[in-house]
Tab-separated table of N, CA and C in Angstrom:
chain	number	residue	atom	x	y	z
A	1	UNK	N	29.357	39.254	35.853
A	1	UNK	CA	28.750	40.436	36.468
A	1	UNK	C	29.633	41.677	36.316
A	2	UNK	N	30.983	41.350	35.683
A	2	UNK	CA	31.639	42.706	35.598
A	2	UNK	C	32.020	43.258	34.239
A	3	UNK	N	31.465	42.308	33.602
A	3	UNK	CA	31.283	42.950	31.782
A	3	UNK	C	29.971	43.991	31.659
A	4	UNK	N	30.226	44.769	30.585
A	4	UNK	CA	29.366	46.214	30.634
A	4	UNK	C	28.477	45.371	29.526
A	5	UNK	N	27.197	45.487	29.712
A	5	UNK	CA	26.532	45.335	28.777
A	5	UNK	C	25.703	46.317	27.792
A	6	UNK	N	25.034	46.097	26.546
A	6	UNK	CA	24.729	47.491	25.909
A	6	UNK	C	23.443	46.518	25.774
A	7	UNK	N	22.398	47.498	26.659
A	7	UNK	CA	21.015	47.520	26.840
A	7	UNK	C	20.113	48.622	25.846
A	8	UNK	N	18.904	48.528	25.847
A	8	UNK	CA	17.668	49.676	25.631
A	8	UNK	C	16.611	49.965	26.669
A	9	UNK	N	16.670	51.137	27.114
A	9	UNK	CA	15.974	51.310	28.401
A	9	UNK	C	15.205	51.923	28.185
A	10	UNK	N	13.514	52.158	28.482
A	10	UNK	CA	12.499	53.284	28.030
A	10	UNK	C	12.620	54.867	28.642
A	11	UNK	N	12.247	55.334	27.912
A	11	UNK	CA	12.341	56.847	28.888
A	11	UNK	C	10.684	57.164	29.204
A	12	UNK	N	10.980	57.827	30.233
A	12	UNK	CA	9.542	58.052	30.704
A	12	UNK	C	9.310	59.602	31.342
A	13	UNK	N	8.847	60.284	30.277
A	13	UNK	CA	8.757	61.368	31.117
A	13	UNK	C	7.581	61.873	32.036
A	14	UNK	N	7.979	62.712	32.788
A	14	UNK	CA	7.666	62.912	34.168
A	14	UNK	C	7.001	65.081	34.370
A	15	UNK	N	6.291	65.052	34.997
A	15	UNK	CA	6.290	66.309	35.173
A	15	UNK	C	5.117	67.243	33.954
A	16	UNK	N	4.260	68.288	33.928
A	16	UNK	CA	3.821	68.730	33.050
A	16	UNK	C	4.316	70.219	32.136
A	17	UNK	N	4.361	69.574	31.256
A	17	UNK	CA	5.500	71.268	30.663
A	17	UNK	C	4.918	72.303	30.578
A	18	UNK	N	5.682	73.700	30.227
A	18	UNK	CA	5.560	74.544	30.650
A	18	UNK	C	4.491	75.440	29.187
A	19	UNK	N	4.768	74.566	27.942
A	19	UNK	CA	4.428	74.736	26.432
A	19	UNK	C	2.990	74.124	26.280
A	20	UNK	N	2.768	73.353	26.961
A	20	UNK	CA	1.101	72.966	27.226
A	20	UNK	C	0.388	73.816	28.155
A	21	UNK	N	1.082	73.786	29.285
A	21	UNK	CA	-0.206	74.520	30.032
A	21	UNK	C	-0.297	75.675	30.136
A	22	UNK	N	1.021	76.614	29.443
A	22	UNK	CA	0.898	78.081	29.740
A	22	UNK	C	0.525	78.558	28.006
A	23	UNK	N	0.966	77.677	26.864
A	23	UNK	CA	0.997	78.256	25.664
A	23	UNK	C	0.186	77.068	24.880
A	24	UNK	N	-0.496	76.258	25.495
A	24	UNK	CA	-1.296	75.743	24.830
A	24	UNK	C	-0.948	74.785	23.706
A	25	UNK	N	0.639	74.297	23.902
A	25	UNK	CA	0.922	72.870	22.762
A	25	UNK	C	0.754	71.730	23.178
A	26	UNK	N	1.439	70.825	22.302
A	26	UNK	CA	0.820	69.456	22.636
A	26	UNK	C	2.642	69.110	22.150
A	27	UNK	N	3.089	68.303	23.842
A	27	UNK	CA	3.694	67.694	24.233
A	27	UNK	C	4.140	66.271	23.089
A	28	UNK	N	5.209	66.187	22.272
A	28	UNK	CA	5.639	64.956	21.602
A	28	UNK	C	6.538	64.460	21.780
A	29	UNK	N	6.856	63.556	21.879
A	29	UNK	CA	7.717	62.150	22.605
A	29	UNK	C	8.046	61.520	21.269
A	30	UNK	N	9.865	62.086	21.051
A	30	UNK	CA	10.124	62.144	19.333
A	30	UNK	C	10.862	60.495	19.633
A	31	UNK	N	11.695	60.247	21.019
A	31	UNK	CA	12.658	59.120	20.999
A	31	UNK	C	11.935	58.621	22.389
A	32	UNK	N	11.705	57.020	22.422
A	32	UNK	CA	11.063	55.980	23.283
A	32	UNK	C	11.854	55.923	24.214
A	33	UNK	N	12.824	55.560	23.670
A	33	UNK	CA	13.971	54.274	23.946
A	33	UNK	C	15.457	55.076	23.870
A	34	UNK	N	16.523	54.577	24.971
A	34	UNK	CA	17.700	55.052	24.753
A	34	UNK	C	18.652	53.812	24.969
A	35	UNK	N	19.525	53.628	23.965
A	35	UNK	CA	20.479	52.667	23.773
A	35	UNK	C	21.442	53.091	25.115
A	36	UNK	N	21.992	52.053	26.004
A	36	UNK	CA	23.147	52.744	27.047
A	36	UNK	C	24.023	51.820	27.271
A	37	UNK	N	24.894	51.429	27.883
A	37	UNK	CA	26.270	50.421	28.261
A	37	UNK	C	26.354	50.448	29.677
A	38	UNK	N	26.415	49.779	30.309
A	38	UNK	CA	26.157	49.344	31.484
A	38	UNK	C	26.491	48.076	32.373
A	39	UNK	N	27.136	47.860	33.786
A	39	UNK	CA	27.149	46.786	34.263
A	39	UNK	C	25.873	46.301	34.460
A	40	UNK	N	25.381	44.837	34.438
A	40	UNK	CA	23.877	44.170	34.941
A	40	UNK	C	23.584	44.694	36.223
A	41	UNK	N	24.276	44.952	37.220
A	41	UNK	CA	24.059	45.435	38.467
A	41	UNK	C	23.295	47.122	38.576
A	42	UNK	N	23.554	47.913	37.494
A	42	UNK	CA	23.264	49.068	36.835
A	42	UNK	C	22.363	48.912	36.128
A	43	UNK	N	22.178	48.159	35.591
A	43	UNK	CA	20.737	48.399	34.783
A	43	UNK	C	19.600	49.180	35.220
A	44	UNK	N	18.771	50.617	34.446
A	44	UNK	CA	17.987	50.694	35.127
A	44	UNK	C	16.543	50.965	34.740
A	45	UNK	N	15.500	50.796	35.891
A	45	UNK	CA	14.620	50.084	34.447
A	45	UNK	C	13.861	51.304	33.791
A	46	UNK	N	14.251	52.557	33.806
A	46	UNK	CA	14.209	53.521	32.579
A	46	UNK	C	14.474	54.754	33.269
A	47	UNK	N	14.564	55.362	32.377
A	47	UNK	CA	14.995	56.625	32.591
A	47	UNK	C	14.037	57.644	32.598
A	48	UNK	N	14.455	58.568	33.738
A	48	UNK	CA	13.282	59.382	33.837
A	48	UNK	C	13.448	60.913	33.569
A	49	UNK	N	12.850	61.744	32.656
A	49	UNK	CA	12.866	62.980	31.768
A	49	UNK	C	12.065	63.672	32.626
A	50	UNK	N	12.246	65.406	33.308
A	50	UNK	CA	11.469	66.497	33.397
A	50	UNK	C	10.959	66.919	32.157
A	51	UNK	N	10.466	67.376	31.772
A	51	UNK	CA	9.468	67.629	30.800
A	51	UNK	C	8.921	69.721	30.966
A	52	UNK	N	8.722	69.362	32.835
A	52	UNK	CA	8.236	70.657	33.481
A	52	UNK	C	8.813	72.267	32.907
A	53	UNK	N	10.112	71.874	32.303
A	53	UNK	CA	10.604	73.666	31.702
A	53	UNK	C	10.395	73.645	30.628
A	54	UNK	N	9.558	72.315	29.538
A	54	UNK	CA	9.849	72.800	28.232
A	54	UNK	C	9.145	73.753	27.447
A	55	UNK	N	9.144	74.024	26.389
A	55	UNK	CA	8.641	75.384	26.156
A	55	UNK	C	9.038	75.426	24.503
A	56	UNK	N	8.020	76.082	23.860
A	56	UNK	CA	8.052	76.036	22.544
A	56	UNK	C	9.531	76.824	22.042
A	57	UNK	N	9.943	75.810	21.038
A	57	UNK	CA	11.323	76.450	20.633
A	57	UNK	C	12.236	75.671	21.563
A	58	UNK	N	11.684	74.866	22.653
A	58	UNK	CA	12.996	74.373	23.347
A	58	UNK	C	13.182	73.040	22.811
A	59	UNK	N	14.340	71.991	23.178
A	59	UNK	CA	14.409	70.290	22.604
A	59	UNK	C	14.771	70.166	23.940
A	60	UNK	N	14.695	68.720	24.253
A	60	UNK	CA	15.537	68.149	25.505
A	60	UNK	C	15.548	67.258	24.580
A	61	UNK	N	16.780	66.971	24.364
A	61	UNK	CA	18.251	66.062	23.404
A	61	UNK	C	18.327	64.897	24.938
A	62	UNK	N	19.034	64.138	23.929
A	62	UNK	CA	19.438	62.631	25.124
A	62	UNK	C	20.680	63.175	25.953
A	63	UNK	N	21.231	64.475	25.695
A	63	UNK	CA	22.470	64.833	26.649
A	63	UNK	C	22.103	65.152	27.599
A	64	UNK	N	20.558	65.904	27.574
A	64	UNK	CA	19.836	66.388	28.738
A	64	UNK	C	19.568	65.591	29.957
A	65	UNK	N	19.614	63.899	29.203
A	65	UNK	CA	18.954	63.160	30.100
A	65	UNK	C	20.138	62.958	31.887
A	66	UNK	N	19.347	62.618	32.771
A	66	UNK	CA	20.027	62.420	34.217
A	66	UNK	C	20.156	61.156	33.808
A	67	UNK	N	21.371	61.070	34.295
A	67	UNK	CA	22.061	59.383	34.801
A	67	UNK	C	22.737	59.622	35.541
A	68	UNK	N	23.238	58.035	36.487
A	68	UNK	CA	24.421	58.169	37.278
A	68	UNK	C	25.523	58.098	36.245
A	69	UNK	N	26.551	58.115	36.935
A	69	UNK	CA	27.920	58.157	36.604
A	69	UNK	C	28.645	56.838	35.547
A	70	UNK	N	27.377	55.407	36.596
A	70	UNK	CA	27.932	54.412	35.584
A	70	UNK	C	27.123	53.937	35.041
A	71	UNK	N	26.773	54.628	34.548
A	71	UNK	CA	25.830	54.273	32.991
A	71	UNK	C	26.469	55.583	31.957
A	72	UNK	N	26.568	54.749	30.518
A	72	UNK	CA	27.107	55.674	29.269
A	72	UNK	C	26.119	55.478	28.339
A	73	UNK	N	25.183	56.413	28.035
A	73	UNK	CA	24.703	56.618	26.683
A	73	UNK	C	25.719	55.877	25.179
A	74	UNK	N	24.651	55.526	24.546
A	74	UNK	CA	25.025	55.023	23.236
A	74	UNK	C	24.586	55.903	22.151
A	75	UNK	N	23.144	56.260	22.352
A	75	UNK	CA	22.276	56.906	21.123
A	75	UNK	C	23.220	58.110	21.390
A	76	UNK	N	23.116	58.989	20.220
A	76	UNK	CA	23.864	60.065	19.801
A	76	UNK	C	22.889	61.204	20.534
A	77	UNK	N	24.095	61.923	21.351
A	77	UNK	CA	23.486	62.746	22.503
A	77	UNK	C	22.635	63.900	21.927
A	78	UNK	N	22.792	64.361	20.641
A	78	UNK	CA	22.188	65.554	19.993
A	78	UNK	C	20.886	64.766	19.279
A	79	UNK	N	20.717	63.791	19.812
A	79	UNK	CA	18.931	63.065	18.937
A	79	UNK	C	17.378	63.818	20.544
A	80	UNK	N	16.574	63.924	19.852
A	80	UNK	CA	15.599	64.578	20.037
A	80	UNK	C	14.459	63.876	21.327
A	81	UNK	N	14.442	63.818	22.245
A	81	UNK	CA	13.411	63.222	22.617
A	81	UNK	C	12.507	63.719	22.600
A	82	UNK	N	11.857	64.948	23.418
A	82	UNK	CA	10.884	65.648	23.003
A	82	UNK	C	10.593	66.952	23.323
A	83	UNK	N	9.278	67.432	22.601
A	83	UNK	CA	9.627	68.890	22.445
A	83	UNK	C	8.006	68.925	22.425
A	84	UNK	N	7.590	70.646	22.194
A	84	UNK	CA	6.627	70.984	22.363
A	84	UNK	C	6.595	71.515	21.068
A	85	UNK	N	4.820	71.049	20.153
A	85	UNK	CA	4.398	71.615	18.955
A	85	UNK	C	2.979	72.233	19.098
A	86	UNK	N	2.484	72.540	17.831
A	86	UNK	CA	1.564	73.559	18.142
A	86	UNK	C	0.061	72.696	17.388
A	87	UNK	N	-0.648	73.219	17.742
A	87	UNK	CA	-2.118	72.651	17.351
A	87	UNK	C	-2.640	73.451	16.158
A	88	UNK	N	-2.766	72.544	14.970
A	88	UNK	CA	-2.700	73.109	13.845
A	88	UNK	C	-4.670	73.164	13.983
A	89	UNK	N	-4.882	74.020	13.660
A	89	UNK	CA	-6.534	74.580	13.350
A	89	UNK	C	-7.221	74.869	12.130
A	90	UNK	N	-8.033	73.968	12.131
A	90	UNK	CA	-8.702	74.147	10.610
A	90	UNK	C	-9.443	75.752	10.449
A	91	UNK	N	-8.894	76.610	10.118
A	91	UNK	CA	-10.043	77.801	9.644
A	91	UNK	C	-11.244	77.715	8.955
A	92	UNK	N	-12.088	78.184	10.011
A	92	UNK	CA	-13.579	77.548	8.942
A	92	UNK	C	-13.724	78.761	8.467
A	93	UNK	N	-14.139	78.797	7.535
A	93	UNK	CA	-14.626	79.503	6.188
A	93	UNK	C	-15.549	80.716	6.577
A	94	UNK	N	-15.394	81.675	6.531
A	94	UNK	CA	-16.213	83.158	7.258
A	94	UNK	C	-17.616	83.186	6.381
A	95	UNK	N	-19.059	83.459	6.488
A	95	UNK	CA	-20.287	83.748	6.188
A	95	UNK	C	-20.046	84.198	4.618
A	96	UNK	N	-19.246	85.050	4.401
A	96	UNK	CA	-19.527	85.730	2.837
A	96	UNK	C	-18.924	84.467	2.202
A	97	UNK	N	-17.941	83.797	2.315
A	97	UNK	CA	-17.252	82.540	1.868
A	97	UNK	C	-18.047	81.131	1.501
A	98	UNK	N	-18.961	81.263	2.278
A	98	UNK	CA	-19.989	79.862	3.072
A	98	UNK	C	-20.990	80.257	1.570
A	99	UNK	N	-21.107	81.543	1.359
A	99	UNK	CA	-22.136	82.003	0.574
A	99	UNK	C	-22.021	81.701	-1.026
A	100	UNK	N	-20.527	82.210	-0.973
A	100	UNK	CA	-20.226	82.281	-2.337
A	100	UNK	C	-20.028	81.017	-2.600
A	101	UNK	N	-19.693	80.115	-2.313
A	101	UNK	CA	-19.294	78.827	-2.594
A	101	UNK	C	-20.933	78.287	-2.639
A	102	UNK	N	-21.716	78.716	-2.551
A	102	UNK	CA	-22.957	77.886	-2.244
A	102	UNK	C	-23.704	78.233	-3.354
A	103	UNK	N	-23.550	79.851	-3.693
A	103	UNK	CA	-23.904	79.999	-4.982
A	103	UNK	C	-23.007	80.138	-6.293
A	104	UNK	N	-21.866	79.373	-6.062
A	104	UNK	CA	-21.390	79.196	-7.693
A	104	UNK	C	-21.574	77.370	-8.102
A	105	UNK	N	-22.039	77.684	-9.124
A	105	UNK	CA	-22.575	76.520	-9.892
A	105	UNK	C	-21.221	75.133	-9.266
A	106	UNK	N	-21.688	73.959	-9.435
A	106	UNK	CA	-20.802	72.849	-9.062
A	106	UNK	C	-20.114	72.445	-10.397
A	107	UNK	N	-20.343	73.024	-11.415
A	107	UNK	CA	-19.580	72.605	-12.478
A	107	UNK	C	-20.244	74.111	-13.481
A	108	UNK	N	-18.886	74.227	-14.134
A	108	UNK	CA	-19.200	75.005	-15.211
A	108	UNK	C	-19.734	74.807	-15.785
A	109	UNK	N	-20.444	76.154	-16.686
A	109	UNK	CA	-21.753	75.433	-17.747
A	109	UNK	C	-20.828	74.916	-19.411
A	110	UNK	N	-19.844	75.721	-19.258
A	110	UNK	CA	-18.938	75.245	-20.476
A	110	UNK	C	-18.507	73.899	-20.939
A	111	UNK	N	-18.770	73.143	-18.964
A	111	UNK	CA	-18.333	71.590	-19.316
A	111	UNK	C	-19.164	71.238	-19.290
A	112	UNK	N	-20.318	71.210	-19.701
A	112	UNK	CA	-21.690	70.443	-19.943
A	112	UNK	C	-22.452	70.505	-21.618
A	113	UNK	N	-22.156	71.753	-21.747
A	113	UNK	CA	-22.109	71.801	-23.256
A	113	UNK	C	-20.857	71.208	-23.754
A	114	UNK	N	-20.053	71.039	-23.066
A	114	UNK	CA	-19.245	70.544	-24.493
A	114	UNK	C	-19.296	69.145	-23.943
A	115	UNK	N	-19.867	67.918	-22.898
A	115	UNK	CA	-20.243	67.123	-23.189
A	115	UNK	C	-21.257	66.345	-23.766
A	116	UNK	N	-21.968	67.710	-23.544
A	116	UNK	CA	-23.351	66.824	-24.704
A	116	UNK	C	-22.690	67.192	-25.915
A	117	UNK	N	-22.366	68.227	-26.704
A	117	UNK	CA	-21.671	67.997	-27.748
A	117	UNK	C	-20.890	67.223	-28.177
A	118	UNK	N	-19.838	66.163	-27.409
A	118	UNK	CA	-19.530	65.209	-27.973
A	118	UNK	C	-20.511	64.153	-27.918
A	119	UNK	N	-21.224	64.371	-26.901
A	119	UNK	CA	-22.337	62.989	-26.977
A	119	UNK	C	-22.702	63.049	-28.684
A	120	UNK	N	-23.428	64.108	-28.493
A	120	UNK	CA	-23.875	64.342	-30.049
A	120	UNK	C	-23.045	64.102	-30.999
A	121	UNK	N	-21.931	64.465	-30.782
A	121	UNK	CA	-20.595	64.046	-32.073
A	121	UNK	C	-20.628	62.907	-32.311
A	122	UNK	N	-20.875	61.729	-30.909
A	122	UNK	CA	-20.643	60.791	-31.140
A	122	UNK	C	-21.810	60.021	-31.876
A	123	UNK	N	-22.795	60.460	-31.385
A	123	UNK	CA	-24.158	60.071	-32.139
A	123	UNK	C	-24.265	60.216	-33.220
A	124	UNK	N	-23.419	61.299	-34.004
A	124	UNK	CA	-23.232	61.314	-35.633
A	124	UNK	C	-21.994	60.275	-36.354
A	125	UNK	N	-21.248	60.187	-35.486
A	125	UNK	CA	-20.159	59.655	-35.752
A	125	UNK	C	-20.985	58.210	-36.631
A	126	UNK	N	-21.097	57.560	-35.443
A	126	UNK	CA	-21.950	56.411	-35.283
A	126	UNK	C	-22.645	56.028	-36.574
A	127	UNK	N	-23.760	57.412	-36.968
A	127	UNK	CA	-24.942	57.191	-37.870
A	127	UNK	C	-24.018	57.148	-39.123
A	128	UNK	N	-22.787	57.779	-39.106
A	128	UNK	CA	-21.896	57.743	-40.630
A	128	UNK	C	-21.371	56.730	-40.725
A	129	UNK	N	-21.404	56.333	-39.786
A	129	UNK	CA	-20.529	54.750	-40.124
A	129	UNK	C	-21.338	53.249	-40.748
A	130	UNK	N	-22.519	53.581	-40.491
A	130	UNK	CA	-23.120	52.887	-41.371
A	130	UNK	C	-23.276	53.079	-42.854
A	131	UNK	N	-23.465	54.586	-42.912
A	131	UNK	CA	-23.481	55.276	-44.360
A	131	UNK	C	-22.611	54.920	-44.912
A	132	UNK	N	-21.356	55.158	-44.794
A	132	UNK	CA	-20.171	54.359	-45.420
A	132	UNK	C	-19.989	53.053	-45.423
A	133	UNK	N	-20.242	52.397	-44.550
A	133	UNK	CA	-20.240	50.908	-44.883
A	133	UNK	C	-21.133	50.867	-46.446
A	134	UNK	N	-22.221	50.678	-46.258
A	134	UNK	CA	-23.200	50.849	-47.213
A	134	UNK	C	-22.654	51.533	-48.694
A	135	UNK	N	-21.999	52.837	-48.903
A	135	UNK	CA	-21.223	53.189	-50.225
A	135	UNK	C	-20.699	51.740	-50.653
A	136	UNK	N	-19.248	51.478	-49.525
A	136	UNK	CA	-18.440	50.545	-49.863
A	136	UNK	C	-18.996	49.377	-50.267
A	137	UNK	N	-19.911	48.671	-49.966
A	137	UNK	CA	-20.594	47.645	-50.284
A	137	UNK	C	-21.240	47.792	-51.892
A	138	UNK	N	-21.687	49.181	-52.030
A	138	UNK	CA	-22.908	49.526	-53.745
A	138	UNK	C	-20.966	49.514	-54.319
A	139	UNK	N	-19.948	50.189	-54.097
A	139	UNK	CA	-19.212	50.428	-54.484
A	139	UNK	C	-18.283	48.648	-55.152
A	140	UNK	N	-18.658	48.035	-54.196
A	140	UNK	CA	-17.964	46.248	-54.451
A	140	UNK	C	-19.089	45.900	-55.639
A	141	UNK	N	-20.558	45.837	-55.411
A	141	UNK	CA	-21.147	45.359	-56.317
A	141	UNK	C	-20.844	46.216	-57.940
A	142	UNK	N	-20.664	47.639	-57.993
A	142	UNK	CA	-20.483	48.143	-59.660
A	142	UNK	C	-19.539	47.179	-60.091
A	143	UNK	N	-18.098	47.185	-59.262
A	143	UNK	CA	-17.207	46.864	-59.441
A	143	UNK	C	-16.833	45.294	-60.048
A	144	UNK	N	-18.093	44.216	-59.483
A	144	UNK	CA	-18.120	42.879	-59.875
A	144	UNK	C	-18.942	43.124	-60.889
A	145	UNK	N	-19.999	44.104	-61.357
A	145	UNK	CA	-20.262	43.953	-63.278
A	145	UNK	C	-19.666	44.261	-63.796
């Protein structure tokens, strides 16, 4: 009971911040868990984070966190627990935008002619290749008189 042991304790924060409800972010919880050293008698069963001052641009780091006296952090005091980010918004597309996109063609007309043109290429291709077979063949028979 008088050896220090090195535990993982959850953090749990507490309180509503100041970056959500006055500026409209969304609250992220970067670190769960904090590694600490501790007698068993100390153990505790997590740690509890204000949250209530944070504010965009601010971090509360694991140095921030409250403990008593006999408990020692392990995780590296400058790691991140959490912070306030912002709500990314899809811009929808304004009326003249909605328009133009509606009336330009879904494919160029340049790539349609030039696939039927190879269609067609290929359709000739094709018809010559018999033609030549056919030479080569009159060409074997002169050749055996």
């Amino acid at each position: 009971m008088d050896e220090r042991l090195k535990v993982s304790v959850p953090i749990m924060l507490k309180g509503e911040a100041a970056g959500v409800k006055q500026q409209g972010g969304i609250l992220e919880q970067v670190l769960r868990e904090v590694e600490l050293e501790c007698l068993p008698a100390d153990i505790p069963s997590s740690i509890e984070a204000d949250v209530s001052e944070l504010v965009f641009g601010k971090l509360l780091r694991v140095s921030d966190l409250t403990h008593s006296g006999r408990v020692r952090f392990l995780t590296d005091p400058n790691q991140t627990v959490a912070h306030i980010i912002s709500v990314k918004e899809e811009v929808a597309p304004t009326p003249e935008a909605a328009a133009a996109e509606a009336a330009a063609p879904a494919e160029p007309e340049v790539i349609k002619k030039g696939k039927q043109e190879v269609a067609e290429g290929e359709g000739e291709a094709a018809e010559a290749k018999p033609e030549k077979a056919e030479k080569a063949e009159k060409a074997e028979k002169k050749e055996k008189k």
